[in-house]
PDB file of C-alpha atoms and ligand atoms in Angstrom:
ATOM      1  CA  MET A 299     -69.400  43.629   7.489  1.00  0.00           C
ATOM      2  CA  ASN A 300     -69.924  44.107   3.807  1.00  0.00           C
ATOM      3  CA  ASN A 301     -73.333  44.065   2.214  1.00  0.00           C
ATOM      4  CA  GLU A 302     -72.683  40.989   0.138  1.00  0.00           C
ATOM      5  CA  LEU A 303     -72.061  38.902   3.250  1.00  0.00           C
ATOM      6  CA  LYS A 304     -75.176  40.324   4.887  1.00  0.00           C
ATOM      7  CA  THR A 305     -77.219  39.447   1.827  1.00  0.00           C
ATOM      8  CA  ASN A 306     -75.833  35.912   1.871  1.00  0.00           C
ATOM      9  CA  LEU A 307     -76.685  35.454   5.535  1.00  0.00           C
ATOM     10  CA  LEU A 308     -80.205  36.733   4.961  1.00  0.00           C
ATOM     11  CA  ALA A 309     -80.616  34.284   2.073  1.00  0.00           C
ATOM     12  CA  SER A 310     -79.423  31.357   4.229  1.00  0.00           C
ATOM     13  CA  PHE A 311     -81.708  32.420   7.047  1.00  0.00           C
ATOM     14  CA  ASN A 312     -84.681  32.584   4.669  1.00  0.00           C
ATOM     15  CA  THR A 313     -83.846  29.175   3.204  1.00  0.00           C
ATOM     16  CA  LEU A 314     -83.613  27.694   6.692  1.00  0.00           C
ATOM     17  CA  ASN A 315     -86.966  29.160   7.700  1.00  0.00           C
ATOM     18  CA  GLN A 316     -88.543  27.897   4.503  1.00  0.00           C
ATOM     19  CA  THR A 317     -87.183  24.410   5.112  1.00  0.00           C
ATOM     20  CA  ILE A 318     -88.559  24.490   8.639  1.00  0.00           C
ATOM     21  CA  ALA A 319     -91.958  25.707   7.419  1.00  0.00           C
ATOM     22  CA  ILE A 320     -92.253  23.055   4.703  1.00  0.00           C
ATOM     23  CA  THR A 321     -91.168  20.291   7.073  1.00  0.00           C
ATOM     24  CA  CYS A 322     -93.569  21.456   9.760  1.00  0.00           C
ATOM     25  CA  ASP A 323     -96.400  21.381   7.250  1.00  0.00           C
ATOM     26  CA  LYS A 324     -95.507  17.781   6.483  1.00  0.00           C
ATOM     27  CA  ALA A 325     -95.358  16.929  10.161  1.00  0.00           C
ATOM     28  CA  LEU A 326     -98.624  18.787  10.903  1.00  0.00           C
ATOM     29  CA  LYS A 327     -96.803  21.060  13.302  1.00  0.00           C
ATOM     30  CA  ASN A 328     -96.634  24.765  13.837  1.00  0.00           C
ATOM     31  CA  LYS A 329     -93.280  26.173  12.730  1.00  0.00           C
ATOM     32  CA  ASP A 330     -93.260  28.460  15.747  1.00  0.00           C
ATOM     33  CA  GLN A 331     -92.699  25.391  17.906  1.00  0.00           C
ATOM     34  CA  ILE A 332     -89.229  24.920  16.437  1.00  0.00           C
ATOM     35  CA  LEU A 333     -86.449  26.878  18.092  1.00  0.00           C
ATOM     36  CA  ILE A 334     -83.425  27.707  15.958  1.00  0.00           C
ATOM     37  CA  LEU A 335     -80.194  27.452  17.887  1.00  0.00           C
ATOM     38  CA  ALA A 336     -77.419  29.046  15.835  1.00  0.00           C
ATOM     39  CA  ALA A 337     -74.347  26.843  16.309  1.00  0.00           C
ATOM     40  CA  SER A 338     -71.740  29.579  16.121  1.00  0.00           C
ATOM     41  CA  LYS A 339     -68.488  27.769  16.929  1.00  0.00           C
ATOM     42  CA  LYS A 340     -65.613  28.965  14.760  1.00  0.00           C
ATOM     43  CA  GLN A 341     -67.740  31.680  13.204  1.00  0.00           C
ATOM     44  CA  PRO A 342     -66.630  35.313  13.232  1.00  0.00           C
ATOM     45  CA  ILE A 343     -68.307  37.818  15.506  1.00  0.00           C
ATOM     46  CA  GLU A 344     -69.546  39.932  12.565  1.00  0.00           C
ATOM     47  CA  LYS A 345     -71.522  37.034  11.164  1.00  0.00           C
ATOM     48  CA  ILE A 346     -72.966  36.211  14.577  1.00  0.00           C
ATOM     49  CA  LYS A 347     -74.028  39.841  14.989  1.00  0.00           C
ATOM     50  CA  SER A 348     -75.730  39.764  11.595  1.00  0.00           C
ATOM     51  CA  ILE A 349     -77.632  36.615  12.488  1.00  0.00           C
ATOM     52  CA  TYR A 350     -78.616  38.299  15.751  1.00  0.00           C
ATOM     53  CA  ASP A 351     -79.864  41.297  13.779  1.00  0.00           C
ATOM     54  CA  LEU A 352     -82.129  38.921  11.838  1.00  0.00           C
ATOM     55  CA  GLY A 353     -83.825  38.059  15.133  1.00  0.00           C
ATOM     56  CA  VAL A 354     -82.019  34.927  16.326  1.00  0.00           C
ATOM     57  CA  ARG A 355     -81.442  35.028  20.079  1.00  0.00           C
ATOM     58  CA  ASN A 356     -80.246  31.491  20.876  1.00  0.00           C
ATOM     59  CA  PHE A 357     -76.613  30.683  20.157  1.00  0.00           C
ATOM     60  CA  GLY A 358     -74.675  27.503  20.863  1.00  0.00           C
ATOM     61  CA  GLU A 359     -70.950  27.265  21.466  1.00  0.00           C
ATOM     62  CA  ASN A 360     -68.619  24.278  21.878  1.00  0.00           C
ATOM     63  CA  TYR A 361     -65.429  25.778  23.271  1.00  0.00           C
ATOM     64  CA  LEU A 362     -65.465  27.686  26.540  1.00  0.00           C
ATOM     65  CA  GLN A 363     -62.701  30.249  25.924  1.00  0.00           C
ATOM     66  CA  GLU A 364     -63.976  31.071  22.469  1.00  0.00           C
ATOM     67  CA  ALA A 365     -67.500  31.432  23.826  1.00  0.00           C
ATOM     68  CA  LEU A 366     -66.501  33.760  26.653  1.00  0.00           C
ATOM     69  CA  GLU A 367     -64.618  36.057  24.290  1.00  0.00           C
ATOM     70  CA  LYS A 368     -67.614  36.258  21.978  1.00  0.00           C
ATOM     71  CA  LYS A 369     -70.086  36.731  24.793  1.00  0.00           C
ATOM     72  CA  ASN A 370     -68.220  39.861  25.888  1.00  0.00           C
ATOM     73  CA  LYS A 371     -68.618  41.435  22.487  1.00  0.00           C
ATOM     74  CA  LEU A 372     -72.249  40.575  21.806  1.00  0.00           C
ATOM     75  CA  PRO A 373     -75.614  41.841  23.085  1.00  0.00           C
ATOM     76  CA  SER A 374     -76.559  40.785  26.588  1.00  0.00           C
ATOM     77  CA  ASP A 375     -79.987  39.424  25.668  1.00  0.00           C
ATOM     78  CA  ILE A 376     -78.502  36.437  23.838  1.00  0.00           C
ATOM     79  CA  ILE A 377     -79.418  33.073  25.343  1.00  0.00           C
ATOM     80  CA  TRP A 378     -76.217  31.030  25.434  1.00  0.00           C
ATOM     81  CA  HIS A 379     -76.196  27.254  25.080  1.00  0.00           C
ATOM     82  CA  PHE A 380     -73.176  25.066  25.716  1.00  0.00           C
ATOM     83  CA  ILE A 381     -73.212  22.228  23.174  1.00  0.00           C
ATOM     84  CA  GLY A 382     -69.627  20.942  23.279  1.00  0.00           C
ATOM     85  CA  HIS A 383     -67.975  18.174  25.225  1.00  0.00           C
ATOM     86  CA  ILE A 384     -67.473  19.248  28.851  1.00  0.00           C
ATOM     87  CA  GLN A 385     -64.224  18.778  30.700  1.00  0.00           C
ATOM     88  CA  SER A 386     -64.854  18.629  34.441  1.00  0.00           C
ATOM     89  CA  ASN A 387     -62.455  21.481  35.201  1.00  0.00           C
ATOM     90  CA  LYS A 388     -64.508  23.810  32.995  1.00  0.00           C
ATOM     91  CA  THR A 389     -67.796  23.322  34.790  1.00  0.00           C
ATOM     92  CA  LYS A 390     -67.512  26.392  37.010  1.00  0.00           C
ATOM     93  CA  LEU A 391     -67.256  28.871  34.135  1.00  0.00           C
ATOM     94  CA  ILE A 392     -69.850  26.973  32.138  1.00  0.00           C
ATOM     95  CA  ALA A 393     -72.292  27.038  35.046  1.00  0.00           C
ATOM     96  CA  GLU A 394     -71.756  30.778  35.480  1.00  0.00           C
ATOM     97  CA  SER A 395     -71.814  31.830  31.849  1.00  0.00           C
ATOM     98  CA  PHE A 396     -74.477  29.813  30.056  1.00  0.00           C
ATOM     99  CA  ASP A 397     -78.266  29.519  30.191  1.00  0.00           C
ATOM    100  CA  TRP A 398     -78.386  25.974  28.851  1.00  0.00           C
ATOM    101  CA  VAL A 399     -76.063  22.964  28.837  1.00  0.00           C
ATOM    102  CA  HIS A 400     -76.960  20.300  26.260  1.00  0.00           C
ATOM    103  CA  THR A 401     -74.140  17.858  26.835  1.00  0.00           C
ATOM    104  CA  VAL A 402     -74.553  16.463  30.330  1.00  0.00           C
ATOM    105  CA  ASP A 403     -73.281  12.899  30.154  1.00  0.00           C
ATOM    106  CA  ARG A 404     -72.176  11.951  33.683  1.00  0.00           C
ATOM    107  CA  LEU A 405     -73.147  12.359  37.324  1.00  0.00           C
ATOM    108  CA  LYS A 406     -70.053  14.317  38.258  1.00  0.00           C
ATOM    109  CA  LEU A 407     -71.049  17.096  35.874  1.00  0.00           C
ATOM    110  CA  ILE A 408     -74.456  17.372  37.483  1.00  0.00           C
ATOM    111  CA  GLU A 409     -72.860  17.793  40.916  1.00  0.00           C
ATOM    112  CA  ARG A 410     -70.344  20.327  39.672  1.00  0.00           C
ATOM    113  CA  LEU A 411     -72.755  22.379  37.569  1.00  0.00           C
ATOM    114  CA  SER A 412     -75.117  22.630  40.512  1.00  0.00           C
ATOM    115  CA  LEU A 413     -72.327  23.514  42.939  1.00  0.00           C
ATOM    116  CA  ASN A 414     -71.197  26.344  40.679  1.00  0.00           C
ATOM    117  CA  ARG A 415     -74.507  27.780  39.524  1.00  0.00           C
ATOM    118  CA  GLY A 416     -74.859  30.981  41.522  1.00  0.00           C
ATOM    119  CA  SER A 417     -78.026  31.501  43.529  1.00  0.00           C
ATOM    120  CA  ASN A 418     -78.414  34.906  41.859  1.00  0.00           C
ATOM    121  CA  LEU A 419     -78.967  33.182  38.512  1.00  0.00           C
ATOM    122  CA  LYS A 420     -82.012  31.404  37.125  1.00  0.00           C
ATOM    123  CA  PRO A 421     -81.843  27.599  37.194  1.00  0.00           C
ATOM    124  CA  LEU A 422     -79.504  26.213  34.552  1.00  0.00           C
ATOM    125  CA  ASN A 423     -81.406  24.377  31.812  1.00  0.00           C
ATOM    126  CA  ILE A 424     -80.048  20.876  31.289  1.00  0.00           C
ATOM    127  CA  CYS A 425     -80.306  18.325  28.507  1.00  0.00           C
ATOM    128  CA  LEU A 426     -78.895  14.838  28.868  1.00  0.00           C
ATOM    129  CA  GLU A 427     -76.795  13.823  25.902  1.00  0.00           C
ATOM    130  CA  ILE A 428     -77.654  10.516  24.261  1.00  0.00           C
ATOM    131  CA  ASN A 429     -75.078   8.623  22.193  1.00  0.00           C
ATOM    132  CA  VAL A 430     -77.590   7.004  19.857  1.00  0.00           C
ATOM    133  CA  ASN A 431     -75.247   4.939  17.718  1.00  0.00           C
ATOM    134  CA  ASN A 432     -72.864   3.865  20.419  1.00  0.00           C
ATOM    135  CA  GLU A 433     -70.012   5.801  18.819  1.00  0.00           C
ATOM    136  CA  ALA A 434     -66.710   5.569  20.651  1.00  0.00           C
ATOM    137  CA  ASN A 435     -65.666   9.113  19.713  1.00  0.00           C
ATOM    138  CA  LYS A 436     -68.841  10.685  21.083  1.00  0.00           C
ATOM    139  CA  SER A 437     -70.036  11.318  24.609  1.00  0.00           C
ATOM    140  CA  GLY A 438     -73.461  10.661  25.992  1.00  0.00           C
ATOM    141  CA  PHE A 439     -75.483   7.978  27.673  1.00  0.00           C
ATOM    142  CA  LEU A 440     -76.113   4.933  25.537  1.00  0.00           C
ATOM    143  CA  LEU A 441     -79.719   4.016  24.823  1.00  0.00           C
ATOM    144  CA  ASN A 442     -79.377   0.878  26.924  1.00  0.00           C
ATOM    145  CA  GLN A 443     -77.963   2.709  29.942  1.00  0.00           C
ATOM    146  CA  ILE A 444     -81.386   3.259  31.428  1.00  0.00           C
ATOM    147  CA  PRO A 445     -80.257   2.687  35.031  1.00  0.00           C
ATOM    148  CA  GLU A 446     -77.537   5.333  34.628  1.00  0.00           C
ATOM    149  CA  ILE A 447     -79.978   7.746  33.002  1.00  0.00           C
ATOM    150  CA  ASN A 448     -82.458   7.139  35.814  1.00  0.00           C
ATOM    151  CA  THR A 449     -79.789   7.912  38.404  1.00  0.00           C
ATOM    152  CA  ALA A 450     -78.860  11.122  36.585  1.00  0.00           C
ATOM    153  CA  ILE A 451     -82.490  12.222  36.483  1.00  0.00           C
ATOM    154  CA  GLU A 452     -82.997  11.516  40.174  1.00  0.00           C
ATOM    155  CA  LEU A 453     -79.861  13.489  40.989  1.00  0.00           C
ATOM    156  CA  ILE A 454     -80.949  16.485  38.897  1.00  0.00           C
ATOM    157  CA  LYS A 455     -84.320  16.427  40.635  1.00  0.00           C
ATOM    158  CA  THR A 456     -82.560  17.094  43.941  1.00  0.00           C
ATOM    159  CA  LYS A 457     -80.847  20.235  42.580  1.00  0.00           C
ATOM    160  CA  LYS A 458     -82.928  23.376  42.829  1.00  0.00           C
ATOM    161  CA  ASN A 459     -80.626  25.342  40.543  1.00  0.00           C
ATOM    162  CA  LEU A 460     -80.811  22.844  37.683  1.00  0.00           C
ATOM    163  CA  LYS A 461     -83.816  22.298  35.450  1.00  0.00           C
ATOM    164  CA  LEU A 462     -83.994  19.157  33.364  1.00  0.00           C
ATOM    165  CA  ARG A 463     -85.384  20.251  29.997  1.00  0.00           C
ATOM    166  CA  GLY A 464     -84.827  17.275  27.729  1.00  0.00           C
ATOM    167  CA  LEU A 465     -82.524  15.142  25.648  1.00  0.00           C
ATOM    168  CA  MET A 466     -79.877  16.037  23.084  1.00  0.00           C
ATOM    169  CA  CYS A 467     -78.284  13.865  20.431  1.00  0.00           C
ATOM    170  CA  LEU A 468     -75.881  14.047  17.536  1.00  0.00           C
ATOM    171  CA  PRO A 469     -76.358  10.741  15.696  1.00  0.00           C
ATOM    172  CA  GLU A 470     -73.863   9.432  13.166  1.00  0.00           C
ATOM    173  CA  LEU A 471     -73.696  11.452   9.966  1.00  0.00           C
ATOM    174  CA  THR A 472     -75.555   9.672   7.224  1.00  0.00           C
ATOM    175  CA  ASN A 473     -77.435  10.746   4.130  1.00  0.00           C
ATOM    176  CA  ASP A 474     -79.782   7.778   4.481  1.00  0.00           C
ATOM    177  CA  LEU A 475     -83.018   9.544   5.428  1.00  0.00           C
ATOM    178  CA  LYS A 476     -84.585   6.406   6.813  1.00  0.00           C
ATOM    179  CA  LYS A 477     -81.629   5.826   9.100  1.00  0.00           C
ATOM    180  CA  GLN A 478     -81.666   9.475  10.200  1.00  0.00           C
ATOM    181  CA  ARG A 479     -85.310   9.205  11.177  1.00  0.00           C
ATOM    182  CA  GLN A 480     -84.821   5.902  12.982  1.00  0.00           C
ATOM    183  CA  ASN A 481     -82.086   7.446  15.127  1.00  0.00           C
ATOM    184  CA  PHE A 482     -84.143  10.494  16.066  1.00  0.00           C
ATOM    185  CA  ALA A 483     -87.238   8.406  16.732  1.00  0.00           C
ATOM    186  CA  LEU A 484     -85.343   6.416  19.358  1.00  0.00           C
ATOM    187  CA  VAL A 485     -84.508   9.574  21.278  1.00  0.00           C
ATOM    188  CA  TYR A 486     -88.072  10.839  20.984  1.00  0.00           C
ATOM    189  CA  GLN A 487     -89.355   7.581  22.425  1.00  0.00           C
ATOM    190  CA  LEU A 488     -86.805   7.651  25.206  1.00  0.00           C
ATOM    191  CA  MET A 489     -87.838  11.126  26.316  1.00  0.00           C
ATOM    192  CA  HIS A 490     -91.459  10.144  26.482  1.00  0.00           C
ATOM    193  CA  GLN A 491     -90.687   6.958  28.405  1.00  0.00           C
ATOM    194  CA  LEU A 492     -88.585   8.905  30.889  1.00  0.00           C
ATOM    195  CA  ASN A 493     -91.245  11.560  31.335  1.00  0.00           C
ATOM    196  CA  LYS A 494     -93.733   8.856  32.157  1.00  0.00           C
ATOM    197  CA  ALA A 495     -91.475   6.850  34.425  1.00  0.00           C
ATOM    198  CA  HIS A 496     -90.275   9.875  36.420  1.00  0.00           C
ATOM    199  CA  GLN A 497     -93.426  11.968  36.176  1.00  0.00           C
ATOM    200  CA  LEU A 498     -91.448  14.686  34.464  1.00  0.00           C
ATOM    201  CA  THR A 499     -92.366  17.280  31.876  1.00  0.00           C
ATOM    202  CA  MET A 500     -89.177  17.400  29.822  1.00  0.00           C
ATOM    203  CA  ASP A 501     -90.155  19.534  26.831  1.00  0.00           C
ATOM    204  CA  THR A 502     -87.029  19.819  24.692  1.00  0.00           C
ATOM    205  CA  LEU A 503     -85.623  17.511  22.048  1.00  0.00           C
ATOM    206  CA  SER A 504     -82.364  19.083  20.923  1.00  0.00           C
ATOM    207  CA  MET A 505     -81.685  17.274  17.681  1.00  0.00           C
ATOM    208  CA  GLY A 506     -80.990  18.007  14.046  1.00  0.00           C
ATOM    209  CA  THR A 507     -78.136  19.909  12.368  1.00  0.00           C
ATOM    210  CA  SER A 508     -77.690  21.353   8.882  1.00  0.00           C
ATOM    211  CA  ASN A 509     -77.398  17.831   7.528  1.00  0.00           C
ATOM    212  CA  ASP A 510     -80.506  16.270   9.034  1.00  0.00           C
ATOM    213  CA  LEU A 511     -82.858  18.920  10.392  1.00  0.00           C
ATOM    214  CA  GLU A 512     -85.802  17.727   8.327  1.00  0.00           C
ATOM    215  CA  SER A 513     -85.622  14.177   9.659  1.00  0.00           C
ATOM    216  CA  ALA A 514     -85.215  15.558  13.166  1.00  0.00           C
ATOM    217  CA  ILE A 515     -88.306  17.758  12.916  1.00  0.00           C
ATOM    218  CA  LEU A 516     -90.343  14.907  11.426  1.00  0.00           C
ATOM    219  CA  GLU A 517     -89.396  12.817  14.475  1.00  0.00           C
ATOM    220  CA  GLY A 518     -90.246  15.422  17.091  1.00  0.00           C
ATOM    221  CA  ALA A 519     -87.259  17.757  17.458  1.00  0.00           C
ATOM    222  CA  ASN A 520     -88.202  21.202  18.718  1.00  0.00           C
ATOM    223  CA  LEU A 521     -84.731  22.669  19.072  1.00  0.00           C
ATOM    224  CA  ILE A 522     -82.464  22.365  16.039  1.00  0.00           C
ATOM    225  CA  ARG A 523     -78.780  23.264  16.165  1.00  0.00           C
ATOM    226  CA  ILE A 524     -77.795  24.843  12.859  1.00  0.00           C
ATOM    227  CA  GLY A 525     -74.265  25.923  12.010  1.00  0.00           C
ATOM    228  CA  SER A 526     -72.950  25.754   8.452  1.00  0.00           C
ATOM    229  CA  MET A 527     -76.339  26.080   6.760  1.00  0.00           C
ATOM    230  CA  LEU A 528     -76.752  29.489   8.392  1.00  0.00           C
ATOM    231  CA  PHE A 529     -73.222  30.856   8.610  1.00  0.00           C
ATOM    232  CA  GLY A 530     -71.392  29.025   5.844  1.00  0.00           C
ATOM    233  CA  PRO A 531     -68.210  27.016   6.459  1.00  0.00           C
ATOM    234  CA  ARG A 532     -66.360  27.356   9.765  1.00  0.00           C
ATOM    235  CA  ILE A 533     -62.990  29.120   9.883  1.00  0.00           C
TER     236      ILE A 533
HETATM  237  C1  LIG B 779     -71.243  22.176  15.186  1.00  0.00           C
HETATM  238  C2  LIG B 779     -72.416  21.560  15.823  1.00  0.00           C
HETATM  239  C3  LIG B 779     -73.685  21.668  15.251  1.00  0.00           C
HETATM  240  C4  LIG B 779     -73.956  22.356  13.923  1.00  0.00           C
HETATM  241  O1  LIG B 779     -73.517  21.558  12.862  1.00  0.00           O
HETATM  242  P1  LIG B 779     -73.755  22.042  11.320  1.00  0.00           P
HETATM  243  O2  LIG B 779     -73.526  20.808  10.557  1.00  0.00           O
HETATM  244  O3  LIG B 779     -72.741  23.082  11.067  1.00  0.00           O
HETATM  245  O4  LIG B 779     -75.136  22.550  11.232  1.00  0.00           O
HETATM  246  C5  LIG B 779     -74.746  21.116  15.941  1.00  0.00           C
HETATM  247  N1  LIG B 779     -74.579  20.450  17.097  1.00  0.00           N
HETATM  248  C6  LIG B 779     -73.372  20.319  17.663  1.00  0.00           C
HETATM  249  C7  LIG B 779     -73.251  19.590  18.945  1.00  0.00           C
HETATM  250  C8  LIG B 779     -72.256  20.861  17.048  1.00  0.00           C
HETATM  251  O5  LIG B 779     -71.046  20.695  17.609  1.00  0.00           O
END
């Protein structure tokens, strides 16, 4: 990888960290509480390796085959997150190859991920995906599907090899900051309600991308999924 690209990646990484620090100051939070998940779909291996060399260890992928090919070529201490839509027939490889799955949106996936998570592996970390704006082209539980969400939580509780860590969302793209914050606040509130109702300690709010990370952090996100702001445009 040429030096110019490395310099550009370092600059993006510094800008991202600065943005996080400034936003955390505003939110009276410690910036160390925010985990950067590098959303590396459709990014070349050289760029991913450079971001790794800057200290990032959490990477998120959307497409199974692409992810498996990359995983083979990258250091083994990377923590891999699946953040794409899950087809049921892919659950076995996902359960075997990832540390986290952010996009659990139906009961069948819970059964299949548990069935296929080997007993030699640590429990698979799970986030339930929430479709905040009721968008037809997105997956996830709707905010008003509380009975379905409750059933999913109770099912996960019965699986020793799954660990429910929190909620994930990808709200509609908007540059209206007020709207962004309203969307994220709804998911924050939902997680706290669910924790109370089920006596859980879900600790992860996976929300915020390059476009809206500041609003997400201000509304309680502690895991932000950043792609283009770090890597540049996807190929
Ligand atoms: C691609 C992707 C991201 C990153 O989006 P950017 O706008 O590139 O930061 C985050 N979350 C999910 C689920 C994605 O698919």
